[in-house]
Coordinates of C-alpha atoms in Angstrom, one line a residue:
M1 CA 212.6 60.8 -59.1
S2 CA 210.8 59.0 -62.0
E3 CA 209.9 55.3 -61.6
Q4 CA 212.5 52.9 -63.0
T5 CA 211.8 49.8 -65.0
E6 CA 213.4 46.5 -64.3
H7 CA 215.9 47.1 -67.1
T8 CA 216.9 50.7 -66.4
P9 CA 220.7 50.7 -65.6
I10 CA 221.7 52.0 -62.2
S11 CA 223.8 55.2 -62.5
R12 CA 227.3 55.7 -60.9
R13 CA 225.8 58.3 -58.6
Q14 CA 223.2 55.9 -57.4
W15 CA 225.8 53.3 -56.6
L16 CA 227.8 55.9 -54.7
A17 CA 224.7 57.0 -52.9
M18 CA 224.0 53.4 -51.8
A19 CA 227.6 53.2 -50.6
T20 CA 227.3 56.4 -48.6
L21 CA 224.1 55.3 -46.9
S22 CA 225.6 51.9 -46.1
L23 CA 228.8 53.4 -44.7
G24 CA 226.9 55.4 -42.1
V25 CA 224.9 52.3 -41.2
S26 CA 228.1 50.3 -40.9
L27 CA 229.5 52.6 -38.3
V28 CA 226.5 52.7 -36.0
I29 CA 225.8 49.0 -36.3
M30 CA 229.4 48.0 -35.9
D31 CA 229.7 50.1 -32.7
A32 CA 226.8 48.1 -31.3
T33 CA 229.0 44.9 -31.5
I34 CA 232.7 46.0 -31.9
V35 CA 233.2 46.3 -28.1
N36 CA 231.8 42.8 -27.4
V37 CA 235.0 41.0 -28.2
A38 CA 237.1 43.6 -26.5
L39 CA 234.9 43.5 -23.4
P40 CA 237.2 41.4 -21.2
V41 CA 240.1 43.8 -22.0
V42 CA 237.9 46.9 -21.2
I43 CA 236.7 45.3 -18.0
E44 CA 240.3 44.8 -16.9
D45 CA 241.5 48.2 -18.0
L46 CA 238.7 50.3 -16.6
G47 CA 237.5 48.1 -13.8
L48 CA 234.0 47.5 -15.2
N49 CA 231.7 45.2 -13.2
S50 CA 229.2 42.9 -14.8
A51 CA 226.4 45.5 -14.6
G52 CA 228.7 48.1 -16.1
A53 CA 229.6 45.7 -19.0
Q54 CA 225.9 45.2 -19.8
W55 CA 225.2 49.0 -19.5
M56 CA 228.1 49.8 -21.9
N57 CA 226.2 47.8 -24.6
A58 CA 222.6 48.3 -23.5
V59 CA 222.7 52.0 -23.0
Y60 CA 223.8 52.6 -26.6
S61 CA 220.8 50.6 -27.9
L62 CA 218.5 52.1 -25.3
V63 CA 219.3 55.7 -26.2
F64 CA 219.2 54.7 -29.9
A65 CA 215.7 53.2 -29.4
S66 CA 214.4 56.0 -27.2
L67 CA 215.1 58.8 -29.6
M68 CA 214.6 57.1 -32.9
L69 CA 211.0 58.2 -33.3
T70 CA 211.8 61.8 -32.4
V71 CA 214.7 62.2 -34.8
G72 CA 212.9 60.4 -37.6
R73 CA 210.3 63.1 -37.5
I74 CA 212.9 65.8 -37.4
G75 CA 214.4 64.4 -40.6
D76 CA 211.0 64.4 -42.3
L77 CA 210.5 68.1 -41.3
Y78 CA 214.0 69.6 -41.9
G79 CA 215.7 67.3 -44.3
R80 CA 216.9 63.7 -44.0
R81 CA 220.3 64.3 -45.6
R82 CA 221.0 67.2 -43.1
L83 CA 220.0 65.0 -40.2
Y84 CA 222.3 62.3 -41.4
A85 CA 225.3 64.7 -41.5
V86 CA 224.6 66.2 -38.1
G87 CA 224.2 62.7 -36.6
L88 CA 227.5 61.6 -38.0
V89 CA 229.3 64.6 -36.4
V90 CA 227.7 63.9 -33.0
F91 CA 228.6 60.2 -33.4
M92 CA 232.3 61.0 -34.2
V93 CA 232.6 63.5 -31.3
A94 CA 231.2 60.9 -28.9
S95 CA 233.6 58.3 -30.3
L96 CA 236.5 60.5 -29.4
G97 CA 235.3 60.6 -25.8
A98 CA 234.7 56.9 -25.6
G99 CA 238.2 56.1 -26.9
A100 CA 239.7 58.5 -24.4
A101 CA 237.6 57.3 -21.4
T102 CA 239.6 56.7 -18.2
T103 CA 236.6 55.6 -16.0
P104 CA 233.5 53.4 -16.5
A105 CA 231.3 56.5 -16.0
M106 CA 233.1 58.4 -18.8
L107 CA 232.8 55.4 -21.2
I108 CA 229.1 54.9 -20.5
A109 CA 228.4 58.6 -20.8
S110 CA 230.1 58.6 -24.2
R111 CA 228.1 55.7 -25.3
V112 CA 224.9 57.6 -24.4
V113 CA 226.0 60.4 -26.8
Q114 CA 227.0 57.8 -29.4
G115 CA 223.4 56.5 -29.1
L116 CA 222.1 60.0 -29.8
G117 CA 224.2 60.3 -32.9
A118 CA 223.2 56.8 -34.1
A119 CA 219.6 57.6 -33.5
M120 CA 220.0 60.5 -36.1
V121 CA 221.9 58.4 -38.6
L122 CA 220.0 55.2 -39.0
P123 CA 216.4 56.4 -39.7
S124 CA 217.7 59.2 -41.9
T125 CA 219.6 56.6 -44.1
L126 CA 216.6 54.3 -44.3
S127 CA 214.0 57.0 -45.1
T128 CA 216.5 58.6 -47.7
L129 CA 216.8 55.2 -49.3
N130 CA 213.0 54.7 -49.4
A131 CA 212.5 58.2 -50.9
M132 CA 215.4 58.2 -53.4
F133 CA 215.2 54.8 -55.1
T134 CA 212.5 53.1 -57.0
G135 CA 212.2 50.0 -59.2
R136 CA 215.2 47.7 -59.5
A137 CA 217.5 50.2 -57.8
R138 CA 215.2 50.2 -54.7
G139 CA 215.3 46.4 -54.3
I140 CA 219.1 46.4 -54.6
A141 CA 219.5 49.3 -52.2
F142 CA 217.4 47.6 -49.6
A143 CA 219.4 44.4 -50.0
I144 CA 222.7 46.3 -49.6
W145 CA 221.3 48.3 -46.6
G146 CA 220.0 45.2 -44.8
S147 CA 223.0 43.0 -45.5
T148 CA 225.2 45.8 -44.2
I149 CA 223.4 45.6 -40.8
G150 CA 223.9 41.8 -40.6
G151 CA 227.4 41.9 -41.9
M152 CA 228.7 44.7 -39.8
A153 CA 227.2 43.1 -36.7
A154 CA 229.7 40.3 -37.4
V155 CA 232.7 42.3 -38.7
G156 CA 232.6 44.4 -35.5
P157 CA 233.8 41.6 -33.3
L158 CA 236.7 40.7 -35.6
L159 CA 237.8 44.3 -35.8
G160 CA 237.4 44.8 -32.1
G161 CA 239.4 41.6 -31.4
W162 CA 242.2 42.7 -33.6
L163 CA 242.4 46.2 -32.1
A164 CA 242.2 44.9 -28.5
T165 CA 244.9 42.3 -29.1
D166 CA 247.4 44.2 -31.3
V167 CA 246.6 47.9 -30.9
S168 CA 244.2 49.2 -28.3
W169 CA 240.5 48.8 -27.6
R170 CA 240.3 52.6 -27.8
W171 CA 240.7 52.4 -31.5
A172 CA 237.5 50.5 -31.7
F173 CA 235.9 54.0 -31.2
W174 CA 238.5 56.2 -32.8
L175 CA 238.3 54.3 -36.1
N176 CA 234.9 56.0 -36.6
I177 CA 236.5 59.3 -37.2
P178 CA 238.2 58.8 -40.7
F179 CA 235.3 56.7 -42.0
G180 CA 232.8 59.2 -40.7
I181 CA 234.6 62.0 -42.6
L182 CA 234.5 59.8 -45.7
A183 CA 230.7 59.4 -45.3
L184 CA 230.3 63.2 -44.9
V185 CA 232.0 63.7 -48.2
G186 CA 229.6 61.2 -49.8
I187 CA 226.6 62.9 -48.3
A188 CA 227.6 66.2 -49.8
R189 CA 228.2 64.7 -53.3
T190 CA 225.7 61.9 -53.8
L191 CA 222.6 62.2 -51.7
D192 CA 219.4 64.2 -52.5
E193 CA 217.7 66.2 -49.8
T194 CA 214.3 64.8 -49.1
R195 CA 211.6 65.9 -46.6
D196 CA 207.9 65.7 -46.1
T197 CA 206.6 69.2 -46.8
S198 CA 203.0 68.3 -45.8
L199 CA 204.0 67.1 -42.3
Q200 CA 202.5 69.1 -39.4
R201 CA 205.1 71.1 -37.6
G202 CA 205.5 71.0 -33.8
T203 CA 206.8 68.7 -31.0
D204 CA 205.4 65.9 -28.9
V205 CA 207.2 66.4 -25.6
P206 CA 204.9 64.1 -23.6
G207 CA 205.5 61.3 -26.2
V208 CA 209.3 61.7 -26.0
L209 CA 209.3 61.7 -22.2
L210 CA 207.0 58.8 -21.8
S211 CA 208.7 56.6 -24.3
S212 CA 212.2 57.4 -23.2
L213 CA 211.6 57.0 -19.5
G214 CA 209.4 53.9 -20.0
L215 CA 212.0 52.0 -22.0
A216 CA 214.8 53.2 -19.6
G217 CA 212.9 51.8 -16.6
I218 CA 212.3 48.4 -18.2
V219 CA 216.0 48.0 -19.3
F220 CA 217.2 49.2 -15.9
G221 CA 215.2 46.6 -14.2
L222 CA 216.3 43.8 -16.5
I223 CA 220.0 44.7 -16.1
E224 CA 220.2 45.5 -12.4
G225 CA 218.0 42.6 -11.2
G226 CA 221.0 40.5 -10.5
Y227 CA 222.7 43.3 -8.5
Y228 CA 219.8 44.7 -6.4
G229 CA 217.7 41.6 -6.3
W230 CA 214.5 41.0 -8.3
W231 CA 212.2 41.6 -5.3
L232 CA 214.2 42.2 -2.1
T233 CA 217.8 43.5 -1.6
D234 CA 220.3 41.5 0.5
A235 CA 219.3 43.8 3.4
G236 CA 215.7 42.6 3.2
T237 CA 214.3 45.9 1.9
L238 CA 212.3 46.4 -1.3
S239 CA 214.5 46.3 -4.4
P240 CA 214.3 49.2 -6.9
V241 CA 214.0 46.6 -9.7
P242 CA 210.3 45.7 -9.5
V243 CA 209.5 49.4 -9.0
A244 CA 211.5 50.3 -12.2
L245 CA 209.9 47.5 -14.2
A246 CA 206.3 48.4 -13.1
L247 CA 206.9 52.1 -13.7
G248 CA 208.5 51.4 -17.1
V249 CA 205.5 49.3 -18.2
A250 CA 203.1 51.9 -16.9
L251 CA 204.8 54.7 -18.8
V252 CA 204.9 52.7 -22.0
A253 CA 201.2 52.0 -21.6
A254 CA 200.6 55.7 -21.0
F255 CA 202.6 56.5 -24.1
V256 CA 200.2 54.4 -26.2
V257 CA 197.2 56.2 -24.7
V258 CA 198.6 59.7 -25.1
E259 CA 199.7 59.1 -28.7
R260 CA 196.3 57.8 -29.8
R261 CA 194.6 60.8 -28.2
R262 CA 197.0 63.2 -29.9
V263 CA 196.3 61.7 -33.3
R264 CA 192.6 61.8 -32.7
A265 CA 192.8 65.5 -31.6
G266 CA 194.9 66.4 -34.7
K267 CA 197.9 67.3 -32.6
V268 CA 201.5 66.4 -33.5
A269 CA 202.3 62.9 -32.4
L270 CA 205.6 61.2 -32.0
V271 CA 204.2 58.2 -33.8
D272 CA 200.9 57.5 -35.5
L273 CA 200.1 54.0 -34.1
G274 CA 197.6 53.8 -36.9
L275 CA 200.6 52.5 -39.0
L276 CA 200.1 49.2 -37.1
R277 CA 196.9 48.7 -39.1
I278 CA 199.1 48.0 -42.1
R279 CA 199.4 44.2 -41.9
T280 CA 202.9 43.9 -43.3
F281 CA 204.1 46.7 -41.0
R282 CA 202.5 45.2 -37.8
F283 CA 203.7 41.7 -38.1
G284 CA 207.0 42.7 -39.6
M285 CA 207.6 44.8 -36.5
I286 CA 206.8 41.9 -34.2
A287 CA 209.3 39.7 -36.1
A288 CA 211.9 42.4 -36.1
L289 CA 211.7 42.8 -32.3
I290 CA 212.0 39.0 -31.7
V291 CA 214.9 38.6 -34.2
A292 CA 216.9 41.5 -32.7
L293 CA 216.5 40.2 -29.2
G294 CA 217.9 36.8 -30.2
E295 CA 220.6 38.1 -32.5
F296 CA 222.1 40.8 -30.3
G297 CA 221.7 38.8 -27.1
L298 CA 223.8 36.1 -28.7
L299 CA 226.5 38.5 -29.9
F300 CA 226.9 39.8 -26.4
T301 CA 227.2 36.4 -24.7
L302 CA 229.2 34.5 -27.3
P303 CA 232.5 36.5 -26.9
L304 CA 232.3 36.0 -23.1
L305 CA 232.1 32.3 -23.6
L306 CA 234.9 32.0 -26.2
Q307 CA 237.4 34.0 -24.1
G308 CA 236.2 33.1 -20.6
A309 CA 235.7 29.4 -20.9
L310 CA 237.3 28.2 -24.1
G311 CA 240.6 30.1 -23.9
Y312 CA 240.5 32.2 -27.1
S313 CA 242.1 35.6 -27.3
A314 CA 240.2 38.6 -28.4
L315 CA 241.6 38.3 -31.9
G316 CA 240.9 34.5 -32.0
T317 CA 237.3 35.2 -31.0
G318 CA 237.1 37.8 -33.8
W319 CA 238.3 35.2 -36.4
I320 CA 235.6 32.7 -35.3
V321 CA 232.8 35.3 -35.3
L322 CA 234.1 36.4 -38.8
W323 CA 232.5 33.3 -40.2
L324 CA 229.1 34.8 -39.4
A325 CA 230.0 37.8 -41.6
L326 CA 231.2 35.5 -44.4
G327 CA 227.9 33.7 -44.4
T328 CA 226.0 37.0 -44.6
F329 CA 228.1 38.5 -47.4
L330 CA 228.1 35.2 -49.4
I331 CA 224.3 35.1 -49.5
S332 CA 223.7 38.8 -49.9
G333 CA 224.5 38.9 -53.7
G334 CA 221.8 36.4 -54.4
I335 CA 219.1 38.0 -52.2
P336 CA 217.4 40.1 -54.9
H337 CA 217.1 37.1 -57.2
L338 CA 215.8 34.9 -54.4
A339 CA 213.3 37.5 -53.4
E340 CA 212.0 37.8 -57.0
R341 CA 211.8 34.1 -57.4
L342 CA 210.4 33.0 -54.1
G343 CA 208.9 36.2 -52.6
Q344 CA 210.3 38.3 -49.8
T345 CA 208.3 36.6 -47.1
A346 CA 209.6 33.2 -48.0
V347 CA 213.2 34.5 -48.0
V348 CA 212.7 36.1 -44.5
R349 CA 211.2 32.8 -43.2
T350 CA 213.9 30.6 -44.6
G351 CA 216.6 32.9 -43.1
L352 CA 215.0 32.8 -39.7
V353 CA 214.8 29.0 -39.8
L354 CA 218.5 28.8 -40.7
E355 CA 219.3 31.1 -37.8
A356 CA 217.3 29.0 -35.3
V357 CA 218.8 25.8 -36.6
A358 CA 222.3 27.2 -36.3
I359 CA 221.9 28.5 -32.8
G360 CA 220.1 25.4 -31.7
G361 CA 223.0 23.3 -33.1
L362 CA 225.5 25.5 -31.3
A363 CA 223.7 25.0 -28.0
L364 CA 223.7 21.2 -28.4
T365 CA 227.4 21.0 -29.3
L366 CA 228.9 23.5 -26.8
S367 CA 231.3 22.0 -24.3
T368 CA 234.7 22.9 -22.7
S369 CA 236.4 20.9 -25.5
V370 CA 234.3 22.0 -28.5
S371 CA 236.6 23.0 -31.4
G372 CA 236.7 26.4 -33.0
A373 CA 235.8 24.9 -36.4
V374 CA 232.5 23.5 -35.1
V375 CA 231.6 26.9 -33.6
A376 CA 232.6 28.6 -36.8
A377 CA 230.5 26.2 -38.9
W378 CA 227.4 27.0 -36.9
L379 CA 228.1 30.7 -37.1
F380 CA 228.5 30.5 -40.9
L381 CA 225.1 28.9 -41.2
Y382 CA 223.7 31.5 -38.9
G383 CA 225.3 34.2 -41.1
L384 CA 223.5 32.8 -44.1
G385 CA 220.2 33.2 -42.2
V386 CA 221.0 36.7 -41.1
G387 CA 221.8 37.7 -44.7
M388 CA 218.5 36.4 -45.9
A389 CA 216.3 37.6 -43.1
T390 CA 217.5 41.1 -42.2
A391 CA 217.5 42.7 -45.6
Q392 CA 214.2 41.4 -46.8
L393 CA 212.5 41.9 -43.4
T394 CA 213.2 45.7 -43.6
S395 CA 211.8 45.8 -47.1
V396 CA 208.7 43.9 -46.1
I397 CA 208.0 46.2 -43.1
L398 CA 208.1 49.3 -45.3
A399 CA 206.6 47.8 -48.4
D400 CA 203.1 49.1 -47.9
V401 CA 204.0 52.4 -46.1
P402 CA 203.4 55.6 -48.0
V403 CA 206.7 57.4 -48.9
A404 CA 205.4 60.5 -47.1
E405 CA 205.4 58.5 -43.9
S406 CA 208.6 56.7 -44.5
G407 CA 210.6 58.7 -42.0
Q408 CA 208.1 58.0 -39.2
A409 CA 207.8 54.4 -40.1
S410 CA 211.6 53.9 -40.5
G411 CA 212.1 55.4 -37.1
F412 CA 209.4 53.2 -35.6
Q413 CA 210.8 50.0 -37.0
T414 CA 214.3 50.9 -36.1
T415 CA 213.2 51.8 -32.6
V416 CA 211.7 48.3 -32.2
R417 CA 214.9 46.7 -33.5
Q418 CA 217.1 48.7 -31.1
L419 CA 214.7 47.9 -28.2
G420 CA 215.0 44.3 -29.1
S421 CA 218.8 44.7 -29.0
A422 CA 218.8 46.3 -25.6
L423 CA 216.4 43.6 -24.3
G424 CA 218.6 40.9 -25.8
V425 CA 221.6 42.2 -23.9
A426 CA 219.6 42.7 -20.7
L427 CA 217.7 39.4 -20.8
L428 CA 220.2 36.9 -22.3
G429 CA 223.2 38.7 -20.8
G430 CA 221.6 38.9 -17.4
L431 CA 220.6 35.2 -17.6
L432 CA 224.1 34.2 -18.6
I433 CA 225.7 36.0 -15.7
A434 CA 223.1 34.8 -13.2
T435 CA 223.3 31.2 -14.3
M436 CA 227.1 31.2 -14.5
T437 CA 227.3 32.6 -11.0
T438 CA 224.9 30.0 -9.5
Q439 CA 226.6 27.1 -11.4
T440 CA 230.0 28.2 -10.3
Q441 CA 228.9 28.4 -6.7
A442 CA 227.4 24.9 -6.9
R443 CA 230.4 23.4 -8.5
L444 CA 232.9 25.0 -6.0
A445 CA 231.0 23.3 -3.2
D446 CA 232.5 20.0 -4.3
T447 CA 236.1 21.3 -4.2
A448 CA 238.6 21.6 -1.4
L449 CA 238.4 25.4 -1.3
S450 CA 237.4 27.0 1.9
P451 CA 234.1 28.9 2.1
A452 CA 235.9 32.2 2.0
E453 CA 238.0 31.2 -1.0
Q454 CA 234.8 30.0 -2.8
E455 CA 233.1 33.3 -2.1
R456 CA 236.0 35.2 -3.6
V457 CA 236.0 33.1 -6.8
V458 CA 232.2 33.5 -7.2
E459 CA 232.5 37.2 -6.7
L460 CA 235.3 37.5 -9.3
V461 CA 233.4 35.4 -11.8
H462 CA 230.2 37.3 -11.4
D463 CA 231.6 40.9 -11.2
S464 CA 233.8 40.3 -14.3
A465 CA 231.0 38.6 -16.3
G466 CA 233.4 35.6 -16.7
A467 CA 236.3 37.8 -18.0
G468 CA 238.2 36.9 -14.8
I469 CA 238.3 33.2 -15.5
P470 CA 241.5 33.2 -17.6
A471 CA 243.3 34.7 -14.6
L472 CA 242.2 31.8 -12.5
V473 CA 243.4 29.4 -15.2
A474 CA 246.8 31.0 -15.3
D475 CA 247.3 30.6 -11.5
P476 CA 248.1 26.9 -10.5
A477 CA 246.7 27.6 -7.1
T478 CA 243.3 28.3 -8.5
S479 CA 243.2 25.7 -11.3
E480 CA 240.5 23.7 -9.7
A481 CA 238.3 26.7 -9.2
A482 CA 239.0 27.8 -12.8
A483 CA 237.8 24.4 -14.2
A484 CA 234.6 24.7 -12.1
A485 CA 234.0 28.3 -13.4
Q486 CA 234.7 27.3 -17.1
T487 CA 232.2 24.4 -16.9
A488 CA 229.7 26.8 -15.3
L489 CA 230.1 29.3 -18.1
V490 CA 229.7 26.7 -20.8
E491 CA 226.5 25.3 -19.1
A492 CA 225.1 28.9 -18.8
S493 CA 225.9 29.5 -22.4
R494 CA 224.1 26.3 -23.5
I495 CA 221.0 27.6 -21.7
T496 CA 221.1 31.1 -23.1
T497 CA 222.0 30.0 -26.6
G498 CA 219.1 27.5 -26.5
I499 CA 216.7 30.2 -25.4
A500 CA 218.0 32.4 -28.3
A501 CA 217.2 29.6 -30.7
G502 CA 213.7 29.4 -29.2
V503 CA 213.2 33.1 -29.6
L504 CA 214.2 33.0 -33.3
L505 CA 211.7 30.1 -33.8
L506 CA 209.0 32.3 -32.3
G507 CA 210.0 34.9 -35.0
V508 CA 209.5 32.2 -37.7
T509 CA 205.9 31.7 -36.5
V510 CA 205.2 35.4 -36.8
T511 CA 206.2 35.4 -40.5
F512 CA 203.2 33.1 -41.3
A513 CA 201.0 36.2 -40.6
L514 CA 202.8 38.1 -43.4
P515 CA 201.5 38.0 -47.0
G516 CA 202.5 34.8 -48.9
R517 CA 204.5 35.4 -52.0
R518 CA 205.3 39.1 -51.7
R519 CA 207.9 40.0 -54.3
A520 CA 210.5 42.7 -54.2
A521 CA 209.0 46.2 -54.4
T522 CA 209.3 47.8 -57.8
A523 CA 207.4 51.0 -57.1
P524 CA 206.8 53.5 -54.3
P525 CA 204.8 51.8 -51.5
V526 CA 201.1 52.4 -51.2
A527 CA 199.3 51.9 -47.9
T528 CA 197.1 48.8 -47.6
L529 CA 195.1 48.7 -44.3
D530 CA 193.4 45.8 -42.8
A531 CA 189.7 45.9 -42.7

């Protein structure tokens, strides 16, 4: 495709291509958050415990992250449009299974397959965008793609809340079918097939195994620490958690060593870590990891707070979280102009500052009597920040990456984002549940409940991740215990939300290592390596 000037009009086919790419992204990102609001309903319907609730979310992101690099390379070799279509079909089949699940195991297994489909879809859309568009169209396409990620992460909870309240949580998955078919039609009619014909053929089996097993071990340890114990089990034996964490870290370290050796030997490598010598790519990746950890950890914990402690229904929770989406969509139209005027790095930094201020403000104002309007106002400000940071951060990360390596780089950066999402659910979700359990236990000690009754309440609150609190509220006999549990959940949420704000501020500091007034890209990227 020839390079466009700033004044070349964007064709109808290009607009439709942008819509097609964004539709696929919408489905896979929305499915990362759509079940969050419906989580209490799913817990009650299928009997999920707190670890199962975390796994339902984290396993999707974990598989997503583990396979992203592999499938990004497959797209480069055999065609990105083809991979996008195959991934959508896998994703839709898995959605059928998730919606029909009758046991926690069936639901989690379906989420694993969904993660596989999503791992095919996301990097193929981003690398197709990077290869198909140049000039003004490229800047707009990146803004749409990035804003879609932020917006759908917020629309998912509203849609999930409506379906869980008025229809069925199962339609949170089945809804992917008609929209997936629409995306398949768009793929056939609007997208060009792109691939890297110079890429060395072959597979990197050691790289796939080391990265997948290493990430799985780390996430397993973070999620199951509260269940098995961080060092010793209740029986006094060694917990599998420190073993899993140590093994996971060792496998990831081995992955780095193996990949470097394969590149030096001229063998096929899952990822060329030499990409990290590109300054924008390296520091952009660090920022992306931190941002995803804070954002998705928040989106997992917030619905549990709103429904468990503040008394909102799934639909009411969705309406409040919708204000996040409104902020994202409101700012998205002005992003290309802001990026041209201020530079992409300044837009990213401003967005992260707004996110941190909003989440910090939410942490300070949370209480059992906080109004929905106050929460919505903070989320709206947070949405403005998401809309500014997410779209331009993606563009900054890939700005200096050669088009020929866009598939690998896209997979690498999306892997890091999904790893951040899984870590956010594991770390902030685990901290919320552990703190809520400890606080509930401490507050129940001051009530008239017997030790046996206190133990039953603590177990209910912990195993349901707070979703069982409304049942305590509804029973007059347990109203005192319910008040203690509600206060405990609010206090736990204040802590985790405050930590999320701190994580986002850490992301702000990383942006100071990025180039100053980088403007929106108007040409295919050319690699610029640090000396």
